[in-house]
PDB file of C-alpha atoms in Angstrom:
ATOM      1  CA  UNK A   5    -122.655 158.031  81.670  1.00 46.00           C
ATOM      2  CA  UNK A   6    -124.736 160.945  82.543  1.00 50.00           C
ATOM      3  CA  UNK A   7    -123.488 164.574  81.926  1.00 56.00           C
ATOM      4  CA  UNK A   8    -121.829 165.129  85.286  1.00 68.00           C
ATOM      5  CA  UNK A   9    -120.604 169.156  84.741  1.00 88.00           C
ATOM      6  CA  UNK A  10    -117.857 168.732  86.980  1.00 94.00           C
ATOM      7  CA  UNK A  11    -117.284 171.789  89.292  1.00 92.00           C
ATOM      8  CA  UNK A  12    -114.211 172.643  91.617  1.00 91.00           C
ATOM      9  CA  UNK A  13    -116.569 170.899  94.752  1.00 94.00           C
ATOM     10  CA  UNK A  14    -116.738 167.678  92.379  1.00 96.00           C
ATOM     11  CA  UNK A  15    -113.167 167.488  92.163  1.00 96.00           C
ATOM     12  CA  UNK A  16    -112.582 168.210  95.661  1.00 95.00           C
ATOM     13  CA  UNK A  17    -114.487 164.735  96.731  1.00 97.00           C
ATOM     14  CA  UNK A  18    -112.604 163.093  93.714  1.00 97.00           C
ATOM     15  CA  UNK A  19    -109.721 164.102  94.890  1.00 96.00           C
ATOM     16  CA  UNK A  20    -110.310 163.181  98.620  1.00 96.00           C
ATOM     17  CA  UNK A  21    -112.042 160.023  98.082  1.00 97.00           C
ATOM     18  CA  UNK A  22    -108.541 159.246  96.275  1.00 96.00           C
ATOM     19  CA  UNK A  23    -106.435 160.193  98.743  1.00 94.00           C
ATOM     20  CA  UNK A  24    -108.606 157.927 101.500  1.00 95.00           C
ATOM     21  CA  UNK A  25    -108.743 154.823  98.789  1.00 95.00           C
ATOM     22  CA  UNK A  26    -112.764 154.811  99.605  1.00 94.00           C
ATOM     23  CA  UNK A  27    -114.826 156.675 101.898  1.00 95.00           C
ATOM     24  CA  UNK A  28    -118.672 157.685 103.336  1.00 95.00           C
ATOM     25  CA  UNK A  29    -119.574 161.329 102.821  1.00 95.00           C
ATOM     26  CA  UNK A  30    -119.338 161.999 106.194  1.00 93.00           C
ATOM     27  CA  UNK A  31    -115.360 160.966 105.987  1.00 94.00           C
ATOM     28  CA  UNK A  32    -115.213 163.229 102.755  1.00 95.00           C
ATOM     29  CA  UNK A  33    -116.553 166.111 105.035  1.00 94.00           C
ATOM     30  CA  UNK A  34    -114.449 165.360 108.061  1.00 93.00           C
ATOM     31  CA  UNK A  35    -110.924 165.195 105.877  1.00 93.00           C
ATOM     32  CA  UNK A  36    -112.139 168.479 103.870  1.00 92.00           C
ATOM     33  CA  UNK A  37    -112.933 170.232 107.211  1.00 90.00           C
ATOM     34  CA  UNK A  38    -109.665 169.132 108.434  1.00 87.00           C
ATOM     35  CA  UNK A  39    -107.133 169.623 105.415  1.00 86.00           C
ATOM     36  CA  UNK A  40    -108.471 171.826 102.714  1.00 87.00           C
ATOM     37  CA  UNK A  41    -111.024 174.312 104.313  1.00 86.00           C
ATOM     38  CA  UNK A  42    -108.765 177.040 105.792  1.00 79.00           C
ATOM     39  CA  UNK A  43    -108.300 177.902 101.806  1.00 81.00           C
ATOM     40  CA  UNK A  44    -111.762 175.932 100.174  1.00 86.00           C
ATOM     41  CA  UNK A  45    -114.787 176.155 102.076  1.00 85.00           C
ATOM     42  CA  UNK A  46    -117.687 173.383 101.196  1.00 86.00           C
ATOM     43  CA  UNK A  47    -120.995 173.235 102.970  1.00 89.00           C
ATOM     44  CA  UNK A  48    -121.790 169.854 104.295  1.00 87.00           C
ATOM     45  CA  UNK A  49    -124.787 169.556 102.023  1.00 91.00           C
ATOM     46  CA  UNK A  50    -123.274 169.938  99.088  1.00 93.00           C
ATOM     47  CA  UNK A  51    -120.782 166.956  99.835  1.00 94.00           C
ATOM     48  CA  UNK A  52    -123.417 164.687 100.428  1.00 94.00           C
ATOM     49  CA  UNK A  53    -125.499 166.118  97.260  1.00 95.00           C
ATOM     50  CA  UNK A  54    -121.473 165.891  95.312  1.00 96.00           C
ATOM     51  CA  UNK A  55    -121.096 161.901  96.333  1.00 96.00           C
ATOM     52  CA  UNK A  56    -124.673 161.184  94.453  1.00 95.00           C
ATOM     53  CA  UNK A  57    -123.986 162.700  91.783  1.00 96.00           C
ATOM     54  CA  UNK A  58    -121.007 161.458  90.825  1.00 97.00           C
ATOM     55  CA  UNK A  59    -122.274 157.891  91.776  1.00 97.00           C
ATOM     56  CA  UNK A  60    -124.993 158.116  89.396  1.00 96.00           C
ATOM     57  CA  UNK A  61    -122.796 159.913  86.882  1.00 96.00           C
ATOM     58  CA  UNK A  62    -120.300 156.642  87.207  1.00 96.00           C
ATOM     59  CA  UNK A  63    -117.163 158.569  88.526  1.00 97.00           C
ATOM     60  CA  UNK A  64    -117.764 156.726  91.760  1.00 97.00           C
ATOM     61  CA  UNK A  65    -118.778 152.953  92.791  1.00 97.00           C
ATOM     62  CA  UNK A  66    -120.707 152.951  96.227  1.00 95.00           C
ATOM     63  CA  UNK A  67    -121.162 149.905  98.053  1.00 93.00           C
ATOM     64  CA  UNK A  68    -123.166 149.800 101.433  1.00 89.00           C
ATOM     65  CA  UNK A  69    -121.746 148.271 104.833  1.00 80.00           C
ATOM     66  CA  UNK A  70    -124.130 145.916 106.301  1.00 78.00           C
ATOM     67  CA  UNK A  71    -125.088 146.030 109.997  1.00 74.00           C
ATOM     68  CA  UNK A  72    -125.007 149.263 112.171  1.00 71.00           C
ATOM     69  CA  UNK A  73    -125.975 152.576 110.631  1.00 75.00           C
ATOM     70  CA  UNK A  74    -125.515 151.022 106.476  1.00 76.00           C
ATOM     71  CA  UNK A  75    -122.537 153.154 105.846  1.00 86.00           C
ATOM     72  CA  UNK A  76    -121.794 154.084 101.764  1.00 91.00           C
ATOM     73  CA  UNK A  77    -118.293 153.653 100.862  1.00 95.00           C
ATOM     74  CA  UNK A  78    -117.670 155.035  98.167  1.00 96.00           C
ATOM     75  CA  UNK A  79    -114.313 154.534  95.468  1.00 97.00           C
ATOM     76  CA  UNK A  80    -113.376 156.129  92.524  1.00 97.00           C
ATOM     77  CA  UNK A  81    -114.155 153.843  89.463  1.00 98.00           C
ATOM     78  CA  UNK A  82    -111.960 154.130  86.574  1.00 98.00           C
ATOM     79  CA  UNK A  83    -113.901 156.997  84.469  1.00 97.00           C
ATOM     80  CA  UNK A  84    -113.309 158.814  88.117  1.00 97.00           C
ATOM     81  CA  UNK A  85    -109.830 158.488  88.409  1.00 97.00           C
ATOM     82  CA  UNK A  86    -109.797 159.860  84.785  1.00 97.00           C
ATOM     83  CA  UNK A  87    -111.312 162.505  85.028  1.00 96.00           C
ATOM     84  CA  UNK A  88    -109.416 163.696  88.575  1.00 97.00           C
ATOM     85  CA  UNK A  89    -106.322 162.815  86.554  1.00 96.00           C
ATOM     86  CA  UNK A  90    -107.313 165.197  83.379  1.00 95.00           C
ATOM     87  CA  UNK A  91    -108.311 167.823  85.996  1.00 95.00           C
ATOM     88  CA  UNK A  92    -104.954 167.703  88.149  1.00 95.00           C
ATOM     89  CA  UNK A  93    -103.205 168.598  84.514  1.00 95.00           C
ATOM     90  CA  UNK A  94    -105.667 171.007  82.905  1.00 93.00           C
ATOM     91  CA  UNK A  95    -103.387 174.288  83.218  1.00 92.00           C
ATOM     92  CA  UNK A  96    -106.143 176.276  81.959  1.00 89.00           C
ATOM     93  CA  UNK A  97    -106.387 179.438  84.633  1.00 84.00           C
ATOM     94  CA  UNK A  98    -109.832 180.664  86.071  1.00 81.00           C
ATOM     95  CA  UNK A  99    -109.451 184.037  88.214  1.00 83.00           C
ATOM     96  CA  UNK A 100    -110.435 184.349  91.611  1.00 78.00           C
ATOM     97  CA  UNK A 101    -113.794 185.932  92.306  1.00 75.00           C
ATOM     98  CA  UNK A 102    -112.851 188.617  94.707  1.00 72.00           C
ATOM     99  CA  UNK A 103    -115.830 189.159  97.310  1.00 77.00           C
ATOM    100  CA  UNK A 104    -113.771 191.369  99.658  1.00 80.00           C
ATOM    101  CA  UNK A 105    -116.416 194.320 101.459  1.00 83.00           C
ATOM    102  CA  UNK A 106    -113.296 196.677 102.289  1.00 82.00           C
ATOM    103  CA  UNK A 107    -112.769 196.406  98.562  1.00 81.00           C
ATOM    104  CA  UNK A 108    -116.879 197.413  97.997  1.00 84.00           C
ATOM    105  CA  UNK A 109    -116.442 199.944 100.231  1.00 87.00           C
ATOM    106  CA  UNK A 110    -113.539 201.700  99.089  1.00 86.00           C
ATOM    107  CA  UNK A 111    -115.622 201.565  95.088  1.00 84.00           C
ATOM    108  CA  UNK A 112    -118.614 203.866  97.309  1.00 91.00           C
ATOM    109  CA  UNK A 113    -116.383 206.227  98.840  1.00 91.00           C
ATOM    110  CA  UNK A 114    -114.680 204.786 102.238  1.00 91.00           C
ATOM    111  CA  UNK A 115    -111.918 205.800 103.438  1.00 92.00           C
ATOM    112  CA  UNK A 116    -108.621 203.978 102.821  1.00 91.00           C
ATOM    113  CA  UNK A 117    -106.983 204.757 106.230  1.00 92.00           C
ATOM    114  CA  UNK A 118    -109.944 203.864 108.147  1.00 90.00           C
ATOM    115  CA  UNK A 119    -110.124 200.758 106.792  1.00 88.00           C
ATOM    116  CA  UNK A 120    -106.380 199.375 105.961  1.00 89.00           C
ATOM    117  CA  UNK A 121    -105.533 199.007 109.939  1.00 91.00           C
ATOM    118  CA  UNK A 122    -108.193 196.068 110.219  1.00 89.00           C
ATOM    119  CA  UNK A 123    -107.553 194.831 106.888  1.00 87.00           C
ATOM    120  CA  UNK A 124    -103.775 194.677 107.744  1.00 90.00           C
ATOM    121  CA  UNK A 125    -104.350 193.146 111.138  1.00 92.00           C
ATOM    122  CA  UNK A 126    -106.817 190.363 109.336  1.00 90.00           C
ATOM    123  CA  UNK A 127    -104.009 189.464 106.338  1.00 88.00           C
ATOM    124  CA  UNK A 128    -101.231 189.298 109.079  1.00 93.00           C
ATOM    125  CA  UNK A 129    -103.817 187.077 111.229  1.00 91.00           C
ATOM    126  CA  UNK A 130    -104.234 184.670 107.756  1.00 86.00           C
ATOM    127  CA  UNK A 131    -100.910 184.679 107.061  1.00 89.00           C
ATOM    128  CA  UNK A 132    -100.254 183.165 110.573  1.00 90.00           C
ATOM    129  CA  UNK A 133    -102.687 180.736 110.267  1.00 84.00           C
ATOM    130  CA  UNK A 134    -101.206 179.070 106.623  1.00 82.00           C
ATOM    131  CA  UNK A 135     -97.612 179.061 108.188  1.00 85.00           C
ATOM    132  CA  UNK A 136     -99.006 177.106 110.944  1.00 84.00           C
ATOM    133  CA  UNK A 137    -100.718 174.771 108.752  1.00 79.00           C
ATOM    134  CA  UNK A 138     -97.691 174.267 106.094  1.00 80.00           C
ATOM    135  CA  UNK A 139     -95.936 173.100 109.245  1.00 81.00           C
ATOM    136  CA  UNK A 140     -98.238 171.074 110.898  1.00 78.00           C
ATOM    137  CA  UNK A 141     -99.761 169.360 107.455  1.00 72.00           C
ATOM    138  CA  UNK A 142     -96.759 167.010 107.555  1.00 60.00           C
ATOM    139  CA  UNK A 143     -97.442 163.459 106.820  1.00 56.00           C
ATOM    140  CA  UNK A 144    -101.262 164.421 105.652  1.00 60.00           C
ATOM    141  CA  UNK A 145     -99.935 165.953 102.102  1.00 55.00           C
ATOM    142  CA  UNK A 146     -99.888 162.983  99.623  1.00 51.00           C
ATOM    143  CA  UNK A 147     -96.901 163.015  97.285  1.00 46.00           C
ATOM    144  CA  UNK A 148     -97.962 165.419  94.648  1.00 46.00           C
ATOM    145  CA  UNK A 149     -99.130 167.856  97.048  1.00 48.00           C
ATOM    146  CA  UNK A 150     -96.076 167.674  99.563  1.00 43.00           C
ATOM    147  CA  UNK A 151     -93.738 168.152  96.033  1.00 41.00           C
ATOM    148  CA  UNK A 152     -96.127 171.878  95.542  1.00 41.00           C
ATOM    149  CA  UNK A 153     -95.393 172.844  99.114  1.00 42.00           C
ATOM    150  CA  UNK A 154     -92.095 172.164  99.407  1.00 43.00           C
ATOM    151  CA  UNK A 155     -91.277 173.881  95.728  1.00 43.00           C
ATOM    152  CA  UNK A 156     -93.141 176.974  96.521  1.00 45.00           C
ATOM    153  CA  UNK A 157     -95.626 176.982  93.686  1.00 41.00           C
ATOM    154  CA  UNK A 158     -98.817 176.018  95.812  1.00 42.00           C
ATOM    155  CA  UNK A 159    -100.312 179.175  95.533  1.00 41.00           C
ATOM    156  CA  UNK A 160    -100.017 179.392  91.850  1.00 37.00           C
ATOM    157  CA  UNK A 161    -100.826 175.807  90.875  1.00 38.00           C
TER     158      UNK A 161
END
């Protein structure tokens, strides 16, 4: 097997590919957009550029549909499920990379109470949008995740 250097964006298809038992790229990028991107962005591209290389790294089989547009559907294979497994229970921590531009701007020399209002309004405005989505996830979580939710310890683990 090639040396894959698994990032967070390979485990992310591992990990949805799983949770669909096989899909195309396109269905990795439609169930990201639709579950996990109001907290992990991924650009299209690099799902499609993610499913190769894990094919040709062996963490995924890929088997083309014949007829109509040839379709890959792709599984995990063993070594795939593996390594998503050793991932899911590696409790080793990596800190956030904080991009935040009120944060910048504060470093130069802005003013706090000219910015906070906005900032405020914008954290109330996220925090509104994960409630809605912890109650309207439902049936999508699989197992493990709907045991993180319900537990409180999503944000930390």
């Amino acid at each position: 097997m090639p040396d894959a250097r698994l990032t967070t964006p390979s485990f992310l298809v591992l990990g949805i590919i799983d949770k669909l038992g096989e899909a195309s790229p396109y269905d990795v990028k439609g169930e990201a957009a639709r579950t996990v991107a109001p907290f992990w962005s991924m650009p299209h591209a690099q799902v499609y550029a993610q499913c190769d290389r894990l094919v040709e790294a062996g963490l995924l089989s890929e088997v083309r549909q014949s007829g109509g547009r040839n379709r890959r559907l792709m599984k995990l294979t063993a070594a795939g499920k593996a390594a998503l497994e050793e991932w899911l229970t590696d409790p080793a921590f990596v800190p956030v990379e904080a991009r935040e531009r009120g944060i910048l701007k504060l470093w130069f020399g802005a003013r706090p109470e000219a910015l906070a209002p906005v900032q405020l309004t914008e954290h109330h405005h996220t925090l509104a949008n994960y409630e809605e989505l912890a109650e309207t996830v439902g049936d999508a979580l699989t197992r493990g995740s709907a045991r993180r939710w319900s537990s409180g310890s999503v944000m930390s683990g």
